[in-house]
Structures are given as C-alpha cells and as structure tokens.
Amino acid sequence: MTAPDGPASAPARPAEATDPAVLELARRIRRAQLRRATVTVALGGLLLFGLPVLLLLAPDLAGLRLLGVPGGWLAVAIAPYPLLAGLAWWQLSGAERDERAPDGTDGDGTDRDGTGRRDDEVGRLR
Amino acid sequence: MTGAAVVALVLVTVLIGARGVAAMRTTSDFLVASRQTSPLLNAAAVSGEYLSAASFLGVAGLVIKEGTGALWYPVGFTAGYLLMLALVAAPMRRTGALTVPGFAEARLGSARLRRFCAVVVVVIAGLYLVPQFVAAGQLLTLVSDVPYWVGVVVAGAAVSITLALGGMRAATYVQAFQFVLKLLLFAGPAIWLLIVAGPELRGQMAAPPEFTTFTRDTDVDFRLDSTLVLPSPLTVVVDGEPRALTAGPHPALADTRWTFPAGAQVPEVDGERDGLPVPGSTAWGVPLLGSGTDSPLLATWSVLAATALGTMGLPHIIVRFHTAPDGRAARRTAAITVGLLGTFYLFPIVYGLLGTVLTPELYLSAGTDTAVVMLPGRVAGDGLASSIVTALLAAGAFAAFLATSLGLLLALAGALAHDLMPSGLRRLRLSALAAAAVVVTAALFAARIDVSAAVTSSFAVAASTFCPLLVLGIWWPRLTARGALAGMSVGLLAALGAMSLAAVPGSPVPSGGTVGLLLSQPALWSVPLAFVAMITVSLTDHAPPWAEATMLRLHLTDKR
C-alpha cells in the first residue's frame, strides 16, 4: 500500500478487443469458479449460521458432556475449525482443478517467461 | 519480579520489531523480492499480522464478561479467510493492485473511487487501531502498576520508535516469525496452566460456579470511575481503610483498590451490564452471544456476519496477499491461513474458562481484558514459574499489539500519503507518526471499551463497504464506478451511523433490546443494503465497453 501500486496514474482501460477465444475461456473459468465458490460460501454460511440455531433449539444437545466439558462449548470453541479447514481444502483443490480443466494446461502457477517478473496487472492489456 | 521480566520481554519484542525494520528494503525491492514467498510462509505472515491483542487478550476477557458465546468471535475471524479464499484472493492478486483503493481504480478506472476507498481505509484502520492501543495500555498498566494513560503513551512511543527506526512494513519472514512466537506464547502457557491447575480446578472449569458471592477476600482495582450498587450493607476496605457502606449505589473512583471480604454478595455495576449474564450463570453457559437478551440468535449472527465478511476488507491484510507470486499462490495462502488461525483459536477457551473460575471479579472494574495475564499468578501462586509464564504471556500480547498496530498504521499512512495526497516517503513516515498520535489520544478516552467488541465495529465497516466492492467487482461485469461509490457510501453511512447512534451516551434506544442490538451490530442489515445499493445504481448506469474484459482477466490463468 505504500508502493505505487498498480496503475496509479491512468486507469486501466484495456480498450482493444482481446482475443475472443481467450475471453470465452475466461468466461468458462469464471462460471466454474463462481459455481464452486457459491457452494463453498453456502456451506460455510450453513455452518456459521446454522450451528447457533441448532444450539438454541436443542439446548439438551448442547448440554451433553464430552470429557466433562459441555458439548455446546466444544461445538463453538473446537468443532468449527477443522470443518472450516476441510472446507478450505475442498475449495482450494477444486478451484485449482477448474483452472486447469478447460484445455488441460497449467494454471497461472508457473513463471513461463523465466524473467522472475510477472506483469499480471490488468493494465497490461493496453 | 514479574514487572522486571515483562519490561525485559517488552524490550525484546520491540527489538524484534526493529530488527524487522532493519531488514526492510525499498518499496520496489520489497515487491519484487517478495514474489518468491511460498504460500506457507506467507500464510504465517498473514496470521502473524492478523492476530492482534483482541485475539490474544480480548476473546478470553469477553468469555468472562459475556459468556461462552464470545467464542463465536474467533470462528468469524477464521471464516473470513474461507470467504477470502473462495471469492477474493486469486482474482485480487491478479489485478496487481496492492490495496483496495488500487483494486478499485484498476477494475473500474475511477480516480474518484480510489480516493473514496482511501477514506474508508482510514476509517477502518482507525477503528481497528484504537482498541489495540487500549489493550496495550491496560496490559502495561497491569504489569508495571503505572496509570492507564502512561501505559497508552508508552505503547504509542514503542510503535512510533519502531516506525521511526525504519518506517516501512516488516518483512514477510519477520511477520511469519511473529506468528510462531504468538502461537507458542499462547498455546504453551495454556497447556502449562491446564497441567498446573490440577483435577479440582479443571473440574470447575467445565462448570464455573456462579459469581454471586466472593469466595475469598478479593481485591478489585478500579482504573476508571464506576458506580457499584450494593445489594446489602457491607464494610469494604478501600485503599487500606475500612469503609461501611449502605445498600445502594456508591461511586468507585479511578485508581482505588476495593477489597471485598469473603462471603460478601457481589455488587452490580451501574449502567454497563444491560443484558450481560453473571459469570458462571446458566445464561453465561449458553454458547450464544447476547444470551441474556431476547435475541441471542441475531446477536450471534451479527457478529459472525461482521467478522467473516469484514476480513476481506482489512487494509493491512489485503496487502499481504500481494506478496504471493501469483493468483494461485494467493489462494493457497488464504487456505493455509484458515488452518493456522484455527490452531491458534483452539486455546482462548482455556483462558476464558479459567478466568471465569479464578478472576470473575475483573468485570466489576471493566478489566476482563487483563485476565489472560493474571491467570498464571492465580493458578500457581507467586513463584518463579508463574512470573516467567506471566512475562511470556505479556510479551506475546505485546508482540500481537505491535505487529497489528504497525501494519494498520502503515496502511492508514499509505492511504493518507499515497492515495489522498501526492506520494512521498517522507510524507508517508510523517503521516504514520501523526496517525499514531491521533490514535493514542483517542485510546486515552476510550479506556472502557472491550477490545474484541470494538474491533468488531471496524469489521462491520469493512464488511459494509469493501466486501460488496470486492465481491461484485470480481464476479459481476456490470458493476460501475458510480454504483460502487453509491453502495459504499450507503454501507459506510449505515454502519457508522447506526453504531454511533448506539454508542452515544443517553441514547434513546435501549441497549438490551433487538433494535439496540441491530444498531450496535449493524452488519446483518448494512451489508445487504450496501449490496442492493451497489447493484441498483450500477444497473441504472452503463458499464464501459472494456468492463467485461477487465473483469474476465481476473479469472484468467496467466497465459500469453
């Protein structure tokens, strides 16, 4: 944030028509990624917003004790973290697969031009 | 003994910070070199910068004060990175923008929008910084017996010195080291406390006794003027002098020590505990926020919405993702961060439960944020071991304060000096020092706030402004600059307006009810409102012809 970040002077305006085939590929990837992200966010939302409902509606369930500690406390203090981590893992591997899938090539992970610098700013399109 | 050890360790922490500053490079060096950062290292750095005094001290304090429902806060803090991973990390990285203002300009091509975003950055960082300084001030006050204002000023001086020594952001590996340090200094003492506590105390942790009478002679140190309401006449020792008090309200002045005799009934605190459960009571044990009010579900959801949706808009975190070499590495960074934070947040419950058993009286003096550091002495007595553990905890908390505050101050200064004014290194440093001075002053007047709860207000603003901007900017081609501007203005005004309305003393809205809750925790309605405003205005506007290609580029793997 302290740096001249991105196109500070002129706004990025990739005005020229880009390769229609590339744009079509990008549309496909975006759709696939959006679908997956929606599922992940929905599952995460279900966990975060559903668990409080469960704890409210079923106080007996929350009263169950595990090693002497009330289950409701563990359901808040411990249980969400492995679930969130598992969801994160699922989203990550899926998103990387979606990126590779369309034409079987690698995603943006490799530095193919070998200069060690990557100009992946939007403004590059100009 | 403890005091000396803490002072030594605080010095070490500052030196670690300064060491990081010494490792600083110029801005552009920093950018290029950091492109080599691996996702694991970067995730540790993100966590190191993210885990603030609110996580280290605040969550356990809130458990004592508000009940086990406070454990939802760290769940929301962690879930924020799941959203970051799914919605923001990779495309945001591909814009090449370092900050949200930079992103806004790259995606929507409006310099006006960039400046508005910079204003929002200043608001978010300011709201986040004040509670950090409050926590640091309380911490120093506790370990060295100085007045609160001295603690805050010393904390401000420590930050300013670290800034002045070098200026720029700490290197990635220093932040990553900070995370490891914090995890060790938090988890180690927690495990030690559990072992030393013994079976009886561990049993009490699972069912803390209701705090209605003092079980032993109890000192309560008031740092602020408060009013206690005694349920029955009582003789209390105030600063060594016995004082017979009638039933009813009595002022307790700042910097006095009240000693309540064993067996006495616990007084109520006037005006500050509407709807909050007594520590150890049944309502306290219900794992929902606001368990003493009519709407515990809404209270819990509001905090979760604010923390989970606000994370992606935190200015000191976004910049970290730029140090990933590409979009994919940024995404991996976010995923690993979920795991690292999840590990750290397994431990606040230990401090929260132990604190409720051993130091419930802290809520009488609004001092629950100091519980974590007081526990070793309470569990193990005044020995060498407990002094060392106390010092380690204090050092960890101070490290947390320092790392987060520096990141935020630089984000704030960057927005001021880079986005709002002509750029310049010297100006950047001056802006950071000026911002520190303003924040220290604000912290002096804000001693009463709970750090975790106050930090959430900054999340609420981030969620109501930057969350819609980022999500729609990345996934919706029809977003326009005017729409973004309108949506963010609506979100900012709604969130800030509601929270100030709830915070004003003598506000007409009762703080315990549902309306009061929705005002003090507005994210649940202010975020959807901002989304609706942003979409509606964008639809009446025309997106420029290049808009779709600009957006699609963010999803494209970098082939040429």
XYZ file of C-alpha atoms in Angstrom, chain B residues 3-216:
214
model
C 7.350 -6.456 36.314
C 11.058 -6.617 35.557
C 10.700 -9.754 33.452
C 7.856 -8.180 31.488
C 9.759 -4.977 30.880
C 12.696 -7.037 29.614
C 10.490 -9.055 27.306
C 8.666 -5.987 26.027
C 12.064 -4.566 25.123
C 12.895 -7.778 23.290
C 9.611 -7.558 21.398
C 10.350 -4.011 20.334
C 13.820 -5.106 19.261
C 12.330 -7.898 17.163
C 10.143 -5.283 15.538
C 13.142 -3.047 14.955
C 15.091 -5.967 13.551
C 12.303 -6.454 11.057
C 12.515 -2.822 10.167
C 16.264 -3.111 9.659
C 15.625 -5.929 7.197
C 13.429 -3.587 5.195
C 14.162 -2.819 1.635
C 12.933 -0.072 -0.592
C 9.344 -0.391 -1.680
C 10.026 -1.764 -5.118
C 12.686 -4.161 -3.824
C 10.171 -5.380 -1.339
C 7.654 -6.053 -4.075
C 9.945 -7.933 -6.405
C 11.789 -9.952 -3.793
C 8.583 -10.965 -2.096
C 7.295 -12.571 -5.262
C 9.303 -15.607 -4.224
C 7.362 -16.005 -0.967
C 5.941 -19.504 -0.527
C 2.258 -19.859 0.417
C 3.058 -21.422 3.814
C 5.457 -18.649 4.785
C 3.055 -16.056 3.502
C 0.126 -17.606 5.384
C 2.151 -17.488 8.599
C 2.872 -13.835 7.865
C -0.826 -13.129 7.256
C -1.704 -14.825 10.545
C 1.101 -13.009 12.336
C -0.252 -9.683 11.225
C -3.881 -10.636 11.803
C -3.664 -11.996 15.368
C -3.948 -8.837 17.381
C -4.292 -8.023 21.037
C -8.021 -8.596 20.526
C -7.361 -12.251 19.811
C -4.630 -12.676 22.389
C -6.375 -10.960 25.321
C -9.808 -9.899 24.211
C -11.591 -13.163 23.467
C -10.823 -14.703 26.854
C -11.908 -11.476 28.542
C -15.185 -11.481 26.651
C -15.857 -15.063 27.735
C -15.778 -13.896 31.365
C -17.872 -10.853 30.649
C -20.395 -12.012 28.040
C -20.385 -15.776 28.372
C -19.210 -18.717 26.326
C -20.963 -17.252 23.262
C -17.939 -14.934 22.920
C -16.130 -17.924 21.463
C -18.005 -17.168 18.221
C -15.759 -14.169 17.597
C -12.686 -16.211 16.604
C -14.894 -18.500 14.479
C -15.893 -15.455 12.442
C -12.287 -14.201 12.351
C -11.245 -17.548 10.839
C -14.205 -17.960 8.476
C -13.226 -14.631 6.916
C -10.313 -16.386 5.251
C -12.583 -19.048 3.792
C -14.502 -16.250 2.061
C -11.249 -14.604 1.074
C -10.141 -17.907 -0.444
C -13.381 -18.587 -2.307
C -14.168 -15.093 -3.536
C -11.253 -12.705 -3.450
C -7.691 -13.977 -3.093
C -6.671 -15.125 -6.582
C -8.511 -12.531 -8.733
C -7.500 -9.718 -6.391
C -3.876 -10.763 -6.702
C -4.150 -10.790 -10.492
C -5.101 -7.108 -10.617
C -1.616 -6.359 -9.345
C -3.180 -3.815 -7.020
C -1.721 -3.604 -3.536
C -4.700 -2.120 -1.779
C -8.452 -1.942 -2.118
C -8.191 1.644 -3.463
C -5.715 0.318 -6.025
C -8.069 -2.516 -6.920
C -10.993 -0.147 -7.319
C -9.075 2.000 -9.772
C -7.677 -0.968 -11.709
C -11.084 -2.577 -12.088
C -13.352 0.439 -12.536
C -10.971 3.097 -13.778
C -12.081 5.908 -11.491
C -9.660 8.062 -9.537
C -12.548 9.489 -7.529
C -13.492 5.996 -6.388
C -9.901 5.383 -5.404
C -9.888 8.426 -3.157
C -13.173 7.436 -1.563
C -11.804 3.962 -0.873
C -8.775 5.569 0.774
C -11.104 7.468 3.108
C -12.771 4.165 4.017
C -9.343 2.630 4.683
C -8.628 5.450 7.124
C -11.938 4.824 8.931
C -11.407 1.045 9.159
C -7.787 1.301 10.276
C -8.653 3.974 12.839
C -11.457 1.922 14.365
C -9.174 -1.106 14.497
C -6.208 0.753 15.971
C -7.867 2.413 18.963
C -8.752 -0.868 20.740
C -5.224 -2.157 20.081
C -3.788 0.791 21.990
C -6.393 0.411 24.730
C -5.364 -3.221 25.196
C -1.671 -2.371 25.190
C -2.259 0.397 27.714
C -4.189 -1.933 30.011
C -1.507 -4.566 29.698
C 1.328 -2.207 30.619
C -0.775 -0.733 33.405
C -1.299 -4.169 34.861
C 2.268 -5.438 34.717
C 4.009 -2.275 35.863
C 1.468 -0.521 38.134
C 1.513 2.728 36.185
C -1.658 4.749 35.491
C -3.593 3.837 32.356
C -2.584 6.946 30.435
C 1.103 6.180 30.971
C 0.528 2.688 29.571
C -1.134 4.036 26.439
C 1.550 6.666 25.901
C 4.328 4.096 26.359
C 2.617 1.797 23.844
C 2.358 4.705 21.420
C 6.019 5.515 21.957
C 7.038 1.895 21.300
C 5.162 1.917 17.992
C 6.473 5.328 16.988
C 10.064 4.357 17.748
C 9.743 1.189 15.692
C 8.272 3.239 12.873
C 10.894 5.936 13.090
C 13.735 3.424 13.104
C 12.940 2.325 9.604
C 9.487 3.223 8.516
C 8.376 0.560 6.097
C 6.458 -2.617 6.603
C 8.166 -5.526 8.296
C 9.485 -8.224 6.013
C 7.438 -11.324 5.427
C 9.683 -13.606 7.431
C 9.509 -11.340 10.469
C 5.709 -11.438 10.396
C 5.846 -15.212 9.961
C 8.174 -15.423 12.953
C 5.715 -13.263 14.878
C 3.014 -15.836 14.241
C 5.141 -18.721 15.517
C 6.097 -16.628 18.548
C 2.481 -15.763 19.312
C 1.290 -19.336 18.871
C 3.989 -20.629 21.225
C 3.425 -17.881 23.793
C -0.319 -18.529 23.741
C -0.535 -22.323 23.491
C 2.426 -23.093 25.783
C 1.108 -21.205 28.831
C -2.406 -22.580 28.184
C -1.144 -26.146 28.349
C 1.039 -25.331 31.369
C -1.949 -23.768 33.145
C -4.071 -26.839 32.475
C -1.410 -29.120 33.921
C -0.674 -26.994 36.983
C -4.373 -26.369 37.657
C -4.956 -29.873 38.965
C -8.079 -32.018 38.748
C -10.283 -29.933 41.061
C -9.752 -26.676 39.194
C -10.105 -28.434 35.849
C -13.422 -29.793 37.044
C -14.543 -26.272 37.967
C -13.568 -25.044 34.516
C -16.160 -27.355 32.996
C -18.808 -25.828 35.259
C -17.642 -22.488 36.709
C -19.501 -21.566 39.917
C -21.940 -18.674 39.575
C -20.272 -15.472 40.716
C -22.794 -14.182 43.254
C -20.633 -14.076 46.401
C -16.926 -13.509 46.849
C -15.343 -16.849 47.702
C -12.281 -15.230 49.253
